[in-house]
mmCIF file of C-alpha atoms in Angstrom:
data_model
loop_
_atom_site.group_PDB
_atom_site.id
_atom_site.type_symbol
_atom_site.label_atom_id
_atom_site.label_comp_id
_atom_site.label_asym_id
_atom_site.label_seq_id
_atom_site.Cartn_x
_atom_site.Cartn_y
_atom_site.Cartn_z
ATOM 1 C CA MET A 177 -107.823 72.185 -157.136
ATOM 2 C CA PHE A 178 -106.717 73.358 -153.722
ATOM 3 C CA CYS A 179 -110.029 72.210 -152.303
ATOM 4 C CA ILE A 180 -109.730 68.747 -153.864
ATOM 5 C CA LYS A 181 -106.143 68.350 -152.625
ATOM 6 C CA THR A 182 -107.200 69.406 -149.136
ATOM 7 C CA ILE A 183 -110.054 66.902 -149.108
ATOM 8 C CA LEU A 184 -107.775 64.136 -150.390
ATOM 9 C CA ALA A 185 -105.191 65.011 -147.739
ATOM 10 C CA LEU A 186 -107.828 64.858 -145.013
ATOM 11 C CA VAL A 187 -109.059 61.484 -146.299
ATOM 12 C CA VAL A 188 -105.500 60.132 -146.308
ATOM 13 C CA LEU A 189 -104.909 61.440 -142.793
ATOM 14 C CA PHE A 190 -108.206 59.937 -141.626
ATOM 15 C CA VAL A 191 -107.410 56.511 -143.102
ATOM 16 C CA ALA A 192 -103.857 56.649 -141.745
ATOM 17 C CA GLY A 193 -105.235 57.557 -138.332
ATOM 18 C CA ILE A 194 -107.621 54.613 -138.395
ATOM 19 C CA LEU A 195 -104.835 52.242 -139.482
ATOM 20 C CA PHE A 196 -102.413 53.603 -136.881
ATOM 21 C CA LEU A 197 -104.775 54.109 -133.959
ATOM 22 C CA GLY A 198 -107.262 51.330 -134.748
ATOM 23 C CA PRO A 199 -105.357 48.492 -133.007
ATOM 24 C CA ARG A 200 -104.562 50.745 -130.053
ATOM 25 C CA LEU A 201 -108.178 51.798 -129.721
ATOM 26 C CA ARG A 202 -109.307 48.157 -129.893
ATOM 27 C CA ARG A 203 -106.801 47.161 -127.200
ATOM 28 C CA TRP A 204 -107.926 50.057 -125.016
ATOM 29 C CA ALA A 205 -111.609 49.223 -125.537
ATOM 30 C CA ASN A 206 -110.991 45.540 -124.820
ATOM 31 C CA LYS A 207 -109.148 46.390 -121.596
ATOM 32 C CA ARG A 208 -111.881 48.745 -120.400
ATOM 33 C CA SER A 209 -114.527 46.155 -121.321
ATOM 34 C CA LYS A 210 -112.785 43.442 -119.278
ATOM 35 C CA ILE A 211 -112.416 45.715 -116.253
ATOM 36 C CA TRP A 212 -116.046 46.830 -116.485
ATOM 37 C CA PHE A 213 -117.283 43.253 -116.951
ATOM 38 C CA ASN A 214 -115.283 42.065 -113.946
ATOM 39 C CA ASP A 215 -116.869 44.804 -111.804
ATOM 40 C CA PHE A 216 -120.319 44.018 -113.227
ATOM 41 C CA ASN A 217 -119.873 40.308 -112.536
ATOM 42 C CA LYS A 218 -118.900 40.926 -108.896
ATOM 43 C CA GLN A 219 -121.977 43.092 -108.330
ATOM 44 C CA TYR A 220 -124.227 40.645 -110.187
ATOM 45 C CA LEU A 221 -123.053 37.719 -108.043
ATOM 46 C CA LYS A 222 -123.387 39.783 -104.875
ATOM 47 C CA ASP A 223 -126.954 40.797 -105.737
ATOM 48 C CA CYS A 224 -127.950 37.244 -106.695
ATOM 49 C CA LYS A 225 -126.005 35.293 -104.067
ATOM 50 C CA GLU A 226 -129.016 34.061 -102.100
ATOM 51 C CA LEU A 227 -130.964 33.351 -105.284
ATOM 52 C CA PHE A 228 -128.219 31.061 -106.605
ATOM 53 C CA ARG A 229 -127.341 29.373 -103.331
ATOM 54 C CA PRO A 230 -129.971 26.544 -103.283
ATOM 55 C CA THR A 231 -128.910 25.432 -106.763
ATOM 56 C CA GLN A 232 -125.222 25.655 -105.899
ATOM 57 C CA GLU A 233 -125.760 23.535 -102.784
ATOM 58 C CA LYS A 234 -127.580 20.937 -104.847
ATOM 59 C CA ILE A 235 -125.079 20.539 -107.674
ATOM 60 C CA PHE A 236 -121.960 20.718 -105.477
ATOM 61 C CA LYS A 237 -123.286 18.058 -103.110
ATOM 62 C CA CYS A 238 -121.798 15.413 -105.409
ATOM 63 C CA LEU A 239 -118.271 16.640 -104.604
ATOM 64 C CA HIS A 240 -118.789 15.794 -100.946
ATOM 65 C CA GLN A 241 -120.151 12.378 -101.904
ATOM 66 C CA MET A 242 -117.215 11.376 -104.074
ATOM 67 C CA PRO A 243 -114.924 8.612 -102.757
ATOM 68 C CA GLU A 244 -112.199 9.772 -100.419
ATOM 69 C CA ILE A 245 -109.931 11.301 -103.025
ATOM 70 C CA ARG A 246 -107.626 13.781 -101.374
ATOM 71 C CA PRO A 247 -106.588 16.150 -102.549
ATOM 72 C CA LEU A 248 -109.597 16.497 -104.812
ATOM 73 C CA LYS A 249 -108.456 17.973 -108.133
ATOM 74 C CA VAL A 250 -110.984 20.436 -109.529
ATOM 75 C CA VAL A 251 -110.962 22.856 -112.457
ATOM 76 C CA GLU A 252 -113.264 25.865 -112.612
ATOM 77 C CA ILE A 253 -113.791 27.533 -115.971
ATOM 78 C CA GLY A 254 -114.490 31.251 -115.668
ATOM 79 C CA ALA A 255 -114.111 31.335 -111.896
ATOM 80 C CA GLY A 256 -114.616 35.105 -111.735
ATOM 81 C CA ALA A 257 -114.399 36.312 -108.131
ATOM 82 C CA GLY A 258 -114.710 32.844 -106.557
ATOM 83 C CA ALA A 259 -118.472 32.630 -106.035
ATOM 84 C CA ASN A 260 -118.323 28.830 -105.705
ATOM 85 C CA PHE A 261 -115.599 28.578 -103.042
ATOM 86 C CA ASP A 262 -118.185 28.139 -100.265
ATOM 87 C CA PHE A 263 -119.279 24.810 -101.712
ATOM 88 C CA LEU A 264 -115.934 23.054 -102.179
ATOM 89 C CA PRO A 265 -114.703 20.327 -99.819
ATOM 90 C CA LYS A 266 -111.638 20.932 -97.685
ATOM 91 C CA ASN A 267 -108.299 19.851 -99.115
ATOM 92 C CA THR A 268 -109.304 20.670 -102.680
ATOM 93 C CA GLU A 269 -106.759 21.671 -105.324
ATOM 94 C CA LEU A 270 -108.589 24.182 -107.505
ATOM 95 C CA VAL A 271 -107.299 25.428 -110.845
ATOM 96 C CA CYS A 272 -109.207 28.542 -111.946
ATOM 97 C CA ILE A 273 -109.076 29.223 -115.673
ATOM 98 C CA ASP A 274 -110.365 32.576 -116.871
ATOM 99 C CA PRO A 275 -109.694 34.694 -119.983
ATOM 100 C CA ASN A 276 -110.070 37.899 -117.970
ATOM 101 C CA GLU A 277 -106.750 38.717 -116.326
ATOM 102 C CA TYR A 278 -108.492 41.418 -114.260
ATOM 103 C CA ALA A 279 -110.370 38.712 -112.324
ATOM 104 C CA LYS A 280 -107.156 37.332 -110.808
ATOM 105 C CA LYS A 281 -106.664 39.907 -108.049
ATOM 106 C CA ASP A 282 -110.185 39.596 -106.627
ATOM 107 C CA LEU A 283 -110.151 35.825 -106.911
ATOM 108 C CA LEU A 284 -106.882 35.409 -105.019
ATOM 109 C CA ILE A 285 -108.056 37.839 -102.322
ATOM 110 C CA LYS A 286 -111.199 35.712 -101.931
ATOM 111 C CA ALA A 287 -109.066 32.540 -101.833
ATOM 112 C CA GLU A 288 -107.276 33.819 -98.720
ATOM 113 C CA GLN A 289 -110.510 33.213 -96.822
ATOM 114 C CA TYR A 290 -110.289 29.479 -97.653
ATOM 115 C CA PRO A 291 -106.941 28.187 -96.344
ATOM 116 C CA ASP A 292 -108.072 24.564 -96.826
ATOM 117 C CA ILE A 293 -108.377 25.090 -100.593
ATOM 118 C CA LYS A 294 -105.254 25.425 -102.722
ATOM 119 C CA VAL A 295 -106.081 27.874 -105.499
ATOM 120 C CA THR A 296 -104.099 28.601 -108.652
ATOM 121 C CA PHE A 297 -105.101 30.957 -111.461
ATOM 122 C CA GLU A 298 -104.428 30.528 -115.181
ATOM 123 C CA ILE A 299 -105.368 32.815 -118.043
ATOM 124 C CA GLY A 300 -107.050 30.651 -120.638
ATOM 125 C CA VAL A 301 -110.254 29.666 -122.397
ATOM 126 C CA ALA A 302 -112.591 26.697 -122.140
ATOM 127 C CA GLU A 303 -111.938 25.677 -125.736
ATOM 128 C CA ASP A 304 -108.260 25.016 -124.977
ATOM 129 C CA LEU A 305 -107.400 23.339 -121.671
ATOM 130 C CA SER A 306 -104.067 22.137 -123.021
ATOM 131 C CA SER A 307 -102.342 22.946 -119.728
ATOM 132 C CA LEU A 308 -104.226 19.962 -118.298
ATOM 133 C CA ALA A 309 -103.456 16.337 -119.173
ATOM 134 C CA ASP A 310 -106.045 13.824 -120.351
ATOM 135 C CA GLU A 311 -108.122 12.320 -117.511
ATOM 136 C CA SER A 312 -106.273 14.354 -114.893
ATOM 137 C CA VAL A 313 -109.045 16.002 -112.824
ATOM 138 C CA ASP A 314 -111.850 14.735 -110.615
ATOM 139 C CA ALA A 315 -114.334 17.496 -111.398
ATOM 140 C CA VAL A 316 -114.933 20.524 -113.611
ATOM 141 C CA ILE A 317 -117.112 23.502 -112.703
ATOM 142 C CA ALA A 318 -118.787 25.974 -115.064
ATOM 143 C CA THR A 319 -121.372 28.390 -113.686
ATOM 144 C CA HIS A 320 -122.673 31.222 -115.836
ATOM 145 C CA VAL A 321 -119.731 31.028 -118.199
ATOM 146 C CA LEU A 322 -120.690 28.693 -121.069
ATOM 147 C CA CYS A 323 -122.934 31.454 -122.418
ATOM 148 C CA SER A 324 -119.756 33.347 -123.312
ATOM 149 C CA VAL A 325 -117.454 30.716 -124.799
ATOM 150 C CA LYS A 326 -116.876 31.053 -128.527
ATOM 151 C CA ASP A 327 -117.237 27.333 -129.267
ATOM 152 C CA LEU A 328 -119.509 25.507 -126.832
ATOM 153 C CA ASN A 329 -119.086 22.037 -128.344
ATOM 154 C CA GLN A 330 -115.285 22.305 -128.314
ATOM 155 C CA SER A 331 -115.420 23.493 -124.704
ATOM 156 C CA LEU A 332 -117.454 20.436 -123.696
ATOM 157 C CA LYS A 333 -115.024 18.162 -125.556
ATOM 158 C CA GLU A 334 -112.201 19.637 -123.490
ATOM 159 C CA VAL A 335 -114.182 19.087 -120.284
ATOM 160 C CA LEU A 336 -114.641 15.427 -121.205
ATOM 161 C CA ARG A 337 -110.981 15.075 -122.134
ATOM 162 C CA VAL A 338 -109.570 16.313 -118.833
ATOM 163 C CA LEU A 339 -112.087 14.509 -116.602
ATOM 164 C CA LYS A 340 -111.182 11.154 -115.133
ATOM 165 C CA LYS A 341 -113.591 8.297 -115.800
ATOM 166 C CA GLY A 342 -116.508 8.825 -113.453
ATOM 167 C CA GLY A 343 -115.522 12.480 -112.982
ATOM 168 C CA LYS A 344 -118.198 15.108 -112.461
ATOM 169 C CA PHE A 345 -119.075 18.212 -114.450
ATOM 170 C CA MET A 346 -121.159 20.690 -112.441
ATOM 171 C CA PHE A 347 -122.910 23.460 -114.349
ATOM 172 C CA MET A 348 -125.449 26.250 -113.965
ATOM 173 C CA GLU A 349 -126.220 28.378 -117.016
ATOM 174 C CA HIS A 350 -128.909 30.676 -118.376
ATOM 175 C CA ILE A 351 -130.547 29.422 -121.568
ATOM 176 C CA GLU A 352 -132.918 30.505 -124.312
ATOM 177 C CA ASP A 353 -136.447 31.123 -123.093
ATOM 178 C CA VAL A 354 -139.518 29.243 -124.332
ATOM 179 C CA ASN A 355 -140.213 29.897 -127.997
ATOM 180 C CA GLY A 356 -143.028 32.407 -128.409
ATOM 181 C CA SER A 357 -142.623 34.003 -124.989
ATOM 182 C CA ARG A 358 -142.083 37.751 -124.538
ATOM 183 C CA ILE A 359 -138.656 37.093 -122.997
ATOM 184 C CA HIS A 360 -137.741 34.931 -126.011
ATOM 185 C CA PHE A 361 -138.556 37.867 -128.316
ATOM 186 C CA TRP A 362 -136.408 40.296 -126.311
ATOM 187 C CA GLN A 363 -133.544 37.803 -126.084
ATOM 188 C CA HIS A 364 -133.348 37.683 -129.879
ATOM 189 C CA PHE A 365 -133.957 41.422 -130.291
ATOM 190 C CA LEU A 366 -131.156 42.353 -127.881
ATOM 191 C CA LYS A 367 -128.814 39.471 -128.686
ATOM 192 C CA VAL A 368 -126.187 41.484 -130.594
ATOM 193 C CA PRO A 369 -125.820 44.526 -128.287
ATOM 194 C CA TRP A 370 -125.902 42.223 -125.236
ATOM 195 C CA HIS A 371 -123.138 40.120 -126.798
ATOM 196 C CA PHE A 372 -120.870 43.141 -127.305
ATOM 197 C CA ALA A 373 -121.625 44.744 -123.947
ATOM 198 C CA LEU A 374 -121.090 41.595 -121.861
ATOM 199 C CA GLN A 375 -117.913 39.981 -123.212
ATOM 200 C CA GLY A 376 -119.591 37.649 -125.695
ATOM 201 C CA CYS A 377 -122.564 36.511 -123.583
ATOM 202 C CA ASN A 378 -125.127 34.711 -125.775
ATOM 203 C CA LEU A 379 -128.748 35.198 -124.699
ATOM 204 C CA THR A 380 -130.153 32.490 -126.978
ATOM 205 C CA ARG A 381 -127.799 29.581 -126.343
ATOM 206 C CA THR A 382 -129.373 26.176 -125.627
ATOM 207 C CA THR A 383 -126.579 24.929 -123.387
ATOM 208 C CA ASN A 384 -128.818 22.273 -121.845
ATOM 209 C CA ILE A 385 -129.203 20.504 -125.197
ATOM 210 C CA SER A 386 -125.487 20.734 -125.969
ATOM 211 C CA ILE A 387 -124.549 19.156 -122.639
ATOM 212 C CA GLN A 388 -127.022 16.331 -123.147
ATOM 213 C CA LYS A 389 -125.511 15.609 -126.571
ATOM 214 C CA ALA A 390 -121.847 16.026 -125.570
ATOM 215 C CA GLY A 391 -121.140 12.378 -124.765
ATOM 216 C CA PHE A 392 -121.385 12.125 -120.977
ATOM 217 C CA SER A 393 -122.398 8.722 -119.620
ATOM 218 C CA ASN A 394 -125.098 10.353 -117.483
ATOM 219 C CA VAL A 395 -126.607 13.831 -117.250
ATOM 220 C CA GLU A 396 -128.846 14.978 -114.400
ATOM 221 C CA LEU A 397 -130.282 18.314 -115.434
ATOM 222 C CA ASP A 398 -133.027 20.623 -114.178
ATOM 223 C CA ILE A 399 -134.572 23.585 -115.999
ATOM 224 C CA PHE A 400 -136.076 26.299 -113.836
ATOM 225 C CA GLU A 401 -136.887 29.993 -113.624
ATOM 226 C CA LEU A 402 -135.074 32.453 -111.362
ATOM 227 C CA ASP A 403 -137.195 35.373 -110.202
ATOM 228 C CA PHE A 404 -134.786 38.245 -110.761
ATOM 229 C CA LYS A 405 -135.988 41.585 -109.447
ATOM 230 C CA LYS A 406 -134.015 43.686 -111.929
ATOM 231 C CA VAL A 407 -135.820 43.927 -115.245
ATOM 232 C CA GLN A 408 -132.701 43.456 -117.393
ATOM 233 C CA LEU A 409 -131.826 40.208 -115.576
ATOM 234 C CA LYS A 410 -135.185 38.699 -116.458
ATOM 235 C CA LEU A 411 -133.610 38.067 -119.870
ATOM 236 C CA ILE A 412 -131.541 35.337 -118.185
ATOM 237 C CA GLY A 413 -134.224 34.069 -115.839
ATOM 238 C CA ARG A 414 -134.557 30.670 -117.510
ATOM 239 C CA GLN A 415 -131.693 28.488 -116.272
ATOM 240 C CA CYS A 416 -130.381 24.950 -116.428
ATOM 241 C CA ALA A 417 -128.264 23.299 -113.753
ATOM 242 C CA GLY A 418 -127.038 19.842 -112.974
ATOM 243 C CA VAL A 419 -124.263 17.299 -112.846
ATOM 244 C CA ALA A 420 -122.892 15.318 -115.792
ATOM 245 C CA THR A 421 -120.762 12.233 -115.302
ATOM 246 C CA LYS A 422 -118.054 11.089 -117.690
#
C-alpha cells in the first residue's frame, strides 16, 4: 500500500509540476528560440549578402522609378536586422513590422547608418496589419519571411489592403523544390523539425503560386536557384522573387 501511495504521490507531483511549470517552460523556450533565431538570421544574411544582392537590386529598382512621392511610405514585414536598407530611396518613411521583439535593437542600430530613412519598429504579424489604414502605403517589402507566416493568404490580403492603387509589393522567398528532386524529398522529410527549429519556417511552401493568385493587377516573378555553399541551405536554394502591383 505504501508503495502504491508513493507512486500515486509522485504521479500527482509530476502532473502538478507540468501544469505549474509548463507555461513557464514554454515562455522560456519561446524566448530562447527568438533570440537564437535572430542571431541565426543575422549570420545567415551576412553569409549570403553578396548572393542576394543582384536580386535585391533588381526588385527594389521599381522604388526608384516610382513617381516623385516624397516621403515614400514603405512597410517591411519581417525586417530582421535591416538587410534591405541599402536599396531604399532617400527620404523614405519605413515601418518595420516583426513578431520578434529581439530584432528591434539590431534593426535600430542599423538604421542609424541611414539618416535619410525614417525608421519605426512595430511588433506585429503579417496576417494583421491593423495599425495601417486601407490604401495608406506606397510599397510593401517581404524578403525571406512569407515562409514563416501562419496564414499566407491572409497575409497577402493584408498587403493588398494597405497598398495604394498602383502600389508595389517586392518579395524574395524560398519555395518548394521541383517534385521528384532529391532536395524535394529532403524538404518534406525535414519539414517538421525545420519548422520547429526556425520559428515556423515552411520548407515546402509554394509562395510563388499564392502571390500569383492573390489578386494583384500584375505580377512579375522569376524562379531561380541560389548556389548556397552550406549543405543545409541547399534546402532553400530554389527561390522566387519579383514585384507585384496592386
